[in-house]
PDB file of C-alpha atoms in Angstrom:
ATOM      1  CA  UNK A 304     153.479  23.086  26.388  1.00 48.00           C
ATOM      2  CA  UNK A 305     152.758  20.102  24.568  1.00 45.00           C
ATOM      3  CA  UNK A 306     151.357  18.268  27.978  1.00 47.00           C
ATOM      4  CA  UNK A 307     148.814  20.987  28.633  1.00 47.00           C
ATOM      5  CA  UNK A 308     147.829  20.688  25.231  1.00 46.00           C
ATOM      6  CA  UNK A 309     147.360  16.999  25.450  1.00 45.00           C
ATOM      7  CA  UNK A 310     145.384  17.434  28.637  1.00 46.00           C
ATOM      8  CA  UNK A 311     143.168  20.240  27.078  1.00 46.00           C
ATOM      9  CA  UNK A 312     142.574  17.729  24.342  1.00 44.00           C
ATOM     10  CA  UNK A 313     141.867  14.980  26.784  1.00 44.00           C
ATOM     11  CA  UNK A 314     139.486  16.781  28.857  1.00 46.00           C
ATOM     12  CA  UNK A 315     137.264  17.921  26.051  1.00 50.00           C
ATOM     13  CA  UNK A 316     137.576  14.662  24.733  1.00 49.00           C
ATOM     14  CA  UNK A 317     136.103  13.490  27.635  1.00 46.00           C
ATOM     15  CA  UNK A 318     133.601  15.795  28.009  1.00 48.00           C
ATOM     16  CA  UNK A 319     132.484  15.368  24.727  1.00 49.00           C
ATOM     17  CA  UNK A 320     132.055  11.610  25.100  1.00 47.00           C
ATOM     18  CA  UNK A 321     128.606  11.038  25.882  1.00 42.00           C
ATOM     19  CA  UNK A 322     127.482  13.954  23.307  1.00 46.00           C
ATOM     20  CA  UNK A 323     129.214  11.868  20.645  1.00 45.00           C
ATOM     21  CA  UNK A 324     127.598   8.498  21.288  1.00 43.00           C
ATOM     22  CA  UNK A 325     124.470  10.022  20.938  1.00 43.00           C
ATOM     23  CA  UNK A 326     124.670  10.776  17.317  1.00 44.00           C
ATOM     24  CA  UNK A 327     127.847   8.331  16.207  1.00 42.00           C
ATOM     25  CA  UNK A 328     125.925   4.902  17.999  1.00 43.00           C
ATOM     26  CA  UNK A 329     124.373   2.852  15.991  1.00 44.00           C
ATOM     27  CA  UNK A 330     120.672   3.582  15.867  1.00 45.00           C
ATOM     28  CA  UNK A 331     119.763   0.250  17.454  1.00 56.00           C
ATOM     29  CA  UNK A 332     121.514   1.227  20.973  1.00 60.00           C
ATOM     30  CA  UNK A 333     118.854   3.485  23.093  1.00 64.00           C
ATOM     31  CA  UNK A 334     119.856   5.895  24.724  1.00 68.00           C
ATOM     32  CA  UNK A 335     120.747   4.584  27.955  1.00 72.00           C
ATOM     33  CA  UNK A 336     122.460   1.964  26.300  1.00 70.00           C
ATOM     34  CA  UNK A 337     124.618   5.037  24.377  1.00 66.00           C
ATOM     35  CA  UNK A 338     125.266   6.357  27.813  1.00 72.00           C
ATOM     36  CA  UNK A 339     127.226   3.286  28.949  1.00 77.00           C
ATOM     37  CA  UNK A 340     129.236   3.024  26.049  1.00 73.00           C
ATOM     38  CA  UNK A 341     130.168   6.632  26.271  1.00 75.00           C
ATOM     39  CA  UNK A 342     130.978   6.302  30.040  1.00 78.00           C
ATOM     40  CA  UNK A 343     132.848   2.677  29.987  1.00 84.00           C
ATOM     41  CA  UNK A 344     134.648   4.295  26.729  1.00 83.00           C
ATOM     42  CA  UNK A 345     136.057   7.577  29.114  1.00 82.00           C
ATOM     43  CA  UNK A 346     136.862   5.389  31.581  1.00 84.00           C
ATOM     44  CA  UNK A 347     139.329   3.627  29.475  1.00 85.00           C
ATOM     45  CA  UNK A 348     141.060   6.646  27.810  1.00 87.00           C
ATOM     46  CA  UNK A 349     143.645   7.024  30.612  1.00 88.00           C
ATOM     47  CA  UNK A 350     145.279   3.465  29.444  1.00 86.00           C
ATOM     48  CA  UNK A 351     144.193   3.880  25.872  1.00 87.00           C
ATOM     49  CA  UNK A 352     146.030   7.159  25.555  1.00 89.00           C
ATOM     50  CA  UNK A 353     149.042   5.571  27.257  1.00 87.00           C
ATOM     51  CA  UNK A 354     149.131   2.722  24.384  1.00 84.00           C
ATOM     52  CA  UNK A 355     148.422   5.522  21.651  1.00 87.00           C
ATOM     53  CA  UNK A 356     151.513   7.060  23.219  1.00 86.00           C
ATOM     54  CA  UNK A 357     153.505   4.160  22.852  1.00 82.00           C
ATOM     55  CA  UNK A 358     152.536   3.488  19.008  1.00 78.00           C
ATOM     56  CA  UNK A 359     153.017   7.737  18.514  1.00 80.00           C
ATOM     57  CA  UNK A 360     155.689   8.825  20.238  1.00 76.00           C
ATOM     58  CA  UNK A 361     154.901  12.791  19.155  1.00 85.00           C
ATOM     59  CA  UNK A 362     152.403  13.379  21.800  1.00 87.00           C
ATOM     60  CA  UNK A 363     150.419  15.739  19.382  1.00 89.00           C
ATOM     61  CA  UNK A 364     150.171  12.791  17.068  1.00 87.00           C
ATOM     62  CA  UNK A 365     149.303  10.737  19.625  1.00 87.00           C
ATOM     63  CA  UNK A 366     146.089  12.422  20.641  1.00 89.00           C
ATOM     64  CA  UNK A 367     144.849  12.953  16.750  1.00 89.00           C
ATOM     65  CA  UNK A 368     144.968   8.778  16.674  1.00 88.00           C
ATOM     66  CA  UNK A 369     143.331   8.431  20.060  1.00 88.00           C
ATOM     67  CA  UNK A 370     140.856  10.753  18.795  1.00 89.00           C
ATOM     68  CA  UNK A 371     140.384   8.891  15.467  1.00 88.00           C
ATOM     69  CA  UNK A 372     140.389   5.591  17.361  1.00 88.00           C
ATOM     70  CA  UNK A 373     137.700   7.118  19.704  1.00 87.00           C
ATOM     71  CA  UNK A 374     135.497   8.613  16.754  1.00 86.00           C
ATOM     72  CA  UNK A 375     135.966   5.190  14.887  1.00 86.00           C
ATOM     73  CA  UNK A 376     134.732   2.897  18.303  1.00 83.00           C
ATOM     74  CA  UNK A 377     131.510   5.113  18.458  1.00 80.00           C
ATOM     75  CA  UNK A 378     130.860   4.819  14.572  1.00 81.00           C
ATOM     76  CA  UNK A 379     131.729   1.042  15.149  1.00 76.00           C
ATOM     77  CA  UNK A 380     130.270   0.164  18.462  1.00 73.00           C
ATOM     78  CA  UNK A 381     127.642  -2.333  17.039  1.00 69.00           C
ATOM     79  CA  UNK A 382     130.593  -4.182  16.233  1.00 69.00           C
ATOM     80  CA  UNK A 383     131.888  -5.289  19.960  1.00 69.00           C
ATOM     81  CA  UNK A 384     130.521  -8.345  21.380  1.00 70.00           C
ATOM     82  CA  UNK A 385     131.012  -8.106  24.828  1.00 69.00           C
ATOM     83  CA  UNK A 386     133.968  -9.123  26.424  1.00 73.00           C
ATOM     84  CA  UNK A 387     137.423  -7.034  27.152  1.00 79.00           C
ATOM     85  CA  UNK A 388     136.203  -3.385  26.116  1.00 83.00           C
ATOM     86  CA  UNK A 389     140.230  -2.222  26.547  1.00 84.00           C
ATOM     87  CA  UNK A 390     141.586  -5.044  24.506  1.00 84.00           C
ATOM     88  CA  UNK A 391     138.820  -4.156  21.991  1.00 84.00           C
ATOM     89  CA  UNK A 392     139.381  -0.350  22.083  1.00 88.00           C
ATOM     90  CA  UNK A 393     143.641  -1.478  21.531  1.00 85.00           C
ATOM     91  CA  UNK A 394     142.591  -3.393  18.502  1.00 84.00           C
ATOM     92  CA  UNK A 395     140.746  -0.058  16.771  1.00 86.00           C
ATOM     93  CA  UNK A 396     143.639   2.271  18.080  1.00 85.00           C
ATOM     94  CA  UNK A 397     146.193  -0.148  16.336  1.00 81.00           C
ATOM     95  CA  UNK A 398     144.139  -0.361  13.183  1.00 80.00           C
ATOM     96  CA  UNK A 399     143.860   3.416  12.756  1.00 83.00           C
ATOM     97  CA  UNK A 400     147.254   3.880  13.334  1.00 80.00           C
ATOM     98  CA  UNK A 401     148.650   1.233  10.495  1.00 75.00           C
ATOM     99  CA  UNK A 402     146.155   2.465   8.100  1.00 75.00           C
ATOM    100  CA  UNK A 403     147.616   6.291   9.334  1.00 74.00           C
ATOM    101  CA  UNK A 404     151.681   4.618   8.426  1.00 67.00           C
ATOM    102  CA  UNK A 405     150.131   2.694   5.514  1.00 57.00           C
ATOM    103  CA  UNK A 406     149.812   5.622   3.055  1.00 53.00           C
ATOM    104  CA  UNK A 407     153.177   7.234   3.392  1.00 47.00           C
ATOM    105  CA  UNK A 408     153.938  10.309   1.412  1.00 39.00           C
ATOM    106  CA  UNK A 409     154.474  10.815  -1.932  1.00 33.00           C
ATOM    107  CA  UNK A 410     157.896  12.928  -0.542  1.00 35.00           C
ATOM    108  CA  UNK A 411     159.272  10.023   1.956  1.00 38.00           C
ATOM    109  CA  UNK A 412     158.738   6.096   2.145  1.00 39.00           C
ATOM    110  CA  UNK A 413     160.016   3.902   4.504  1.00 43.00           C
ATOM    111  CA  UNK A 414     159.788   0.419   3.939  1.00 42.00           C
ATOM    112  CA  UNK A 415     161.584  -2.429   6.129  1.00 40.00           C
ATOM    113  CA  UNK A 416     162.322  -5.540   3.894  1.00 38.00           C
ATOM    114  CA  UNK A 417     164.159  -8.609   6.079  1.00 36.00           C
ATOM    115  CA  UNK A 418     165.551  -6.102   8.765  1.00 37.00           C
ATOM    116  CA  UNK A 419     166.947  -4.145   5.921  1.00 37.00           C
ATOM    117  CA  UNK A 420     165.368   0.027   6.431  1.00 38.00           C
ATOM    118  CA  UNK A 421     165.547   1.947   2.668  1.00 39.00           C
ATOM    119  CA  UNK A 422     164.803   5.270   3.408  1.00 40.00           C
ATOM    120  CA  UNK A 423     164.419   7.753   0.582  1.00 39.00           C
ATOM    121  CA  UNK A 424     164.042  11.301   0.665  1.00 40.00           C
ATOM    122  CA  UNK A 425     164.095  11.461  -3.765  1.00 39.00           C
ATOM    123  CA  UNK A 426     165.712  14.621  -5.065  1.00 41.00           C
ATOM    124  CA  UNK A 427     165.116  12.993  -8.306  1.00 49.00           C
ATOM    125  CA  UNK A 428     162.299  12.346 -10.455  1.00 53.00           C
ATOM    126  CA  UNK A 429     162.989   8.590 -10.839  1.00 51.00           C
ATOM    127  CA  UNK A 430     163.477   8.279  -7.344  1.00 48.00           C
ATOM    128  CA  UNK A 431     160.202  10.189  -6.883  1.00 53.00           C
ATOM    129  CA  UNK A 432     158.715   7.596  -9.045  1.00 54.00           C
ATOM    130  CA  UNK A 433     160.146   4.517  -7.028  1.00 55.00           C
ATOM    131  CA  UNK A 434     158.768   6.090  -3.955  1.00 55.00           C
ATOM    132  CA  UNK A 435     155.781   5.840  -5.515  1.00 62.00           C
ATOM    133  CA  UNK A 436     155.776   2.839  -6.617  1.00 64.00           C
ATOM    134  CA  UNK A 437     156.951   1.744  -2.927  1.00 68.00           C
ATOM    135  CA  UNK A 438     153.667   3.407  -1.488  1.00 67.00           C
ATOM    136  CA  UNK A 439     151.443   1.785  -4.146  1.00 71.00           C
ATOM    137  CA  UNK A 440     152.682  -1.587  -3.456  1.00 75.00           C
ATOM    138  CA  UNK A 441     152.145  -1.335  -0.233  1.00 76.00           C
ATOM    139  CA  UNK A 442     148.365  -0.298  -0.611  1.00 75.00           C
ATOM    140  CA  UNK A 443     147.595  -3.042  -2.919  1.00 81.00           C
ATOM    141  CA  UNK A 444     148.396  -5.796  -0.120  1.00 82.00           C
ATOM    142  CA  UNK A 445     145.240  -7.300   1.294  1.00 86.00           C
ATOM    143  CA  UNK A 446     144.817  -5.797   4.327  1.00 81.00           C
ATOM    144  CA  UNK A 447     145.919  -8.607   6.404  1.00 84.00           C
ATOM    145  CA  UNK A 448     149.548  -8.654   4.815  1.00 85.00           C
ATOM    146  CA  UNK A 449     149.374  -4.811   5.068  1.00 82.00           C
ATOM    147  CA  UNK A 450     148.692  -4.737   9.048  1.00 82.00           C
ATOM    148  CA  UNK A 451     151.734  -7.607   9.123  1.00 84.00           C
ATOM    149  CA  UNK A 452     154.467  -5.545   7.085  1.00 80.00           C
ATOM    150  CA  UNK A 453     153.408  -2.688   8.903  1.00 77.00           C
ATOM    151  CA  UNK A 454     153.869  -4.029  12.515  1.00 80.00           C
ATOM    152  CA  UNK A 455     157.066  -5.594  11.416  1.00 80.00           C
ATOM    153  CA  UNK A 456     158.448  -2.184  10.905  1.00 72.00           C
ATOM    154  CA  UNK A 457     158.182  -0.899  14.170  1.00 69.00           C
ATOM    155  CA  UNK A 458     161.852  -0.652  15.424  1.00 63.00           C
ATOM    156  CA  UNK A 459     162.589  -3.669  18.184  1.00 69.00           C
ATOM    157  CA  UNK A 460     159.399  -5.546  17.977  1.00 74.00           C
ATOM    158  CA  UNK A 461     159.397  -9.066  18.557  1.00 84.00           C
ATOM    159  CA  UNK A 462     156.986 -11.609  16.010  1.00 88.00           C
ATOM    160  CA  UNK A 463     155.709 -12.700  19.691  1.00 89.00           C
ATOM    161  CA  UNK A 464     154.825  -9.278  20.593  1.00 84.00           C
ATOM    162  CA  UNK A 465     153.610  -8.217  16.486  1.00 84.00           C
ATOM    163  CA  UNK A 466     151.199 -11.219  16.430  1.00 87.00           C
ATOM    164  CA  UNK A 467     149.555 -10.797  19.492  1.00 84.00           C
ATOM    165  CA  UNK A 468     149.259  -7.286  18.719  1.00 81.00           C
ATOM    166  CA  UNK A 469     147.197  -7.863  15.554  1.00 82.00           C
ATOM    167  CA  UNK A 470     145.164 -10.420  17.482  1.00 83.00           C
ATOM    168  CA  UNK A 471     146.627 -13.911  16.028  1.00 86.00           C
ATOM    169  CA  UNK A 472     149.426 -16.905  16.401  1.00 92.00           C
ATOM    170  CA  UNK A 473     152.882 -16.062  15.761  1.00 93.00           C
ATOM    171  CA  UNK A 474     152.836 -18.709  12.939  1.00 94.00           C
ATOM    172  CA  UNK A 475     149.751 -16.836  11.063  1.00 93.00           C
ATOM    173  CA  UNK A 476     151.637 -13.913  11.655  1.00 91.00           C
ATOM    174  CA  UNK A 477     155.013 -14.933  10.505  1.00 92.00           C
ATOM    175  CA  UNK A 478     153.247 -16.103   7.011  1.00 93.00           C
ATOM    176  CA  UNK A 479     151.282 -13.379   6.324  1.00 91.00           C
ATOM    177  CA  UNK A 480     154.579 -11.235   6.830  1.00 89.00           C
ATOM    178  CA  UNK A 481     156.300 -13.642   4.539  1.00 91.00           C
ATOM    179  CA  UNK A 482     153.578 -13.430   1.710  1.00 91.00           C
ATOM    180  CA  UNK A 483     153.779  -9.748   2.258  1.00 88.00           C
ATOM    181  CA  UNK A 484     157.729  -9.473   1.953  1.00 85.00           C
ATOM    182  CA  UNK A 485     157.556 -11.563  -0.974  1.00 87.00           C
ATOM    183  CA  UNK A 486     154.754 -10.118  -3.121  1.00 85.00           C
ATOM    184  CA  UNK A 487     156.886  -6.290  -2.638  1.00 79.00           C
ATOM    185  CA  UNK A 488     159.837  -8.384  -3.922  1.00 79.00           C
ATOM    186  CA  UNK A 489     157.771  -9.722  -6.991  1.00 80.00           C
ATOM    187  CA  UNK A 490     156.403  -5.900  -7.296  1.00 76.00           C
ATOM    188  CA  UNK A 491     159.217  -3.551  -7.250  1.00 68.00           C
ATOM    189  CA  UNK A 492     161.889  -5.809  -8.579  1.00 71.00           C
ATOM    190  CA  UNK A 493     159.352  -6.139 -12.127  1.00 63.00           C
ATOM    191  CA  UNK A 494     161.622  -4.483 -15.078  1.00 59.00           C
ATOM    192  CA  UNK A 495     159.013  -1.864 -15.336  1.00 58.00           C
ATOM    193  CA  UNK A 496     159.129  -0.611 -11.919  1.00 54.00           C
ATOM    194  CA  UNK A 497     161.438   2.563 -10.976  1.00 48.00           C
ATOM    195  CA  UNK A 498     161.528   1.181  -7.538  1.00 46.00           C
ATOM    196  CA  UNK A 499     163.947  -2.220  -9.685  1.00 47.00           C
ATOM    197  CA  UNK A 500     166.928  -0.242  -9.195  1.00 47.00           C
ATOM    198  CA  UNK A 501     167.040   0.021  -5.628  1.00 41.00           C
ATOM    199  CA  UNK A 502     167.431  -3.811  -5.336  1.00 42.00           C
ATOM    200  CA  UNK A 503     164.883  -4.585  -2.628  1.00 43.00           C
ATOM    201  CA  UNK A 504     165.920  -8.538  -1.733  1.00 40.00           C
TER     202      UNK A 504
END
């Protein structure tokens, strides 16, 4: 069931393609020019849906962030420069899909510090309140700290295979995941936080 669904989605997604650039490319592109994106873009989604996949394993979820990812390359088009279209089309998908894990709920937060997975599902207020404080912390990393935490919590990824999948050397990535990791330590081990108690090291 959840197949044909996925490739009822897909097909009107690629129906739809062309339509879209029309109206989501910048104004700059003409319309032959919007064409070419839209039909270089379709011709893609087979391999791009098969990397959403792999970042959503819920196949349902998987097609909402290849459709964000698509929605956000049309809106964002201006912004590619020529080169690998696929690798560029990856880069948006993965973006979406941290900023999707960034925000977790106010219910649940997950959060991965040195290998170590807290998982809380708070009955309690206070524990309500750490969670929160969690998910706040999280959102006030610069966004380049944010995308590191975030890969790093993926279960069996490498630093090799997290820093070329946000696009940089594993020693950038390695410090920006350190700064990260250390900054949540300064933030939710404060005295004032709720989040102290649960003695994130």
């Amino acid at each position: 069931m959840q197949d044909t669904r996925s490739r009822d989605i897909a097909d009107g997604q690629e129906q739809n393609l062309a339509r879209n650039a029309k109206s989501d490319a910048p104004a700059t592109m003409d319309a032959e020019q919007k064409r070419r994106l839209a039909h270089r873009i379709a011709a893609e989604m087979p391999g791009l849906r098969r990397y959403a996949r792999r970042l959503e394993r819920n196949p349902e979820e998987a097609e909402d962030l290849l459709q964000d990812a698509l929605e956000r390359a049309l809106r964002k088009s201006h912004g590619w420069r020529g080169g690998s279209l696929a690798a560029w089309l990856r880069r948006i998908t993965f973006t979406v899909f941290v900023n999707r894990r960034a925000r977790p709920q106010r219910e649940e937060a997950d959060i991965e510090i040195d290998g170590v997975l807290e998982t809380a599902s708070p009955p309690r207020q206070e524990e309500r309140l750490a969670c929160r404080d969690i998910a706040d912390a999280i959102d006030a990393l610069p966004r380049e700290q944010r995308l590191a935490l975030s890969l790093a919590m993926r279960p069996e990824s490498s630093y090799e295979d997290n820093a070329q999948a946000a696009g940089m050397p594993v020693g950038t990535f390695r410090s920006r995941l350190s700064r990260a990791r250390e900054k949540l330590r300064e933030t939710l081990t404060a005295p004032h936080s709720p989040a102290a108690d649960w003695h994130i090291t």
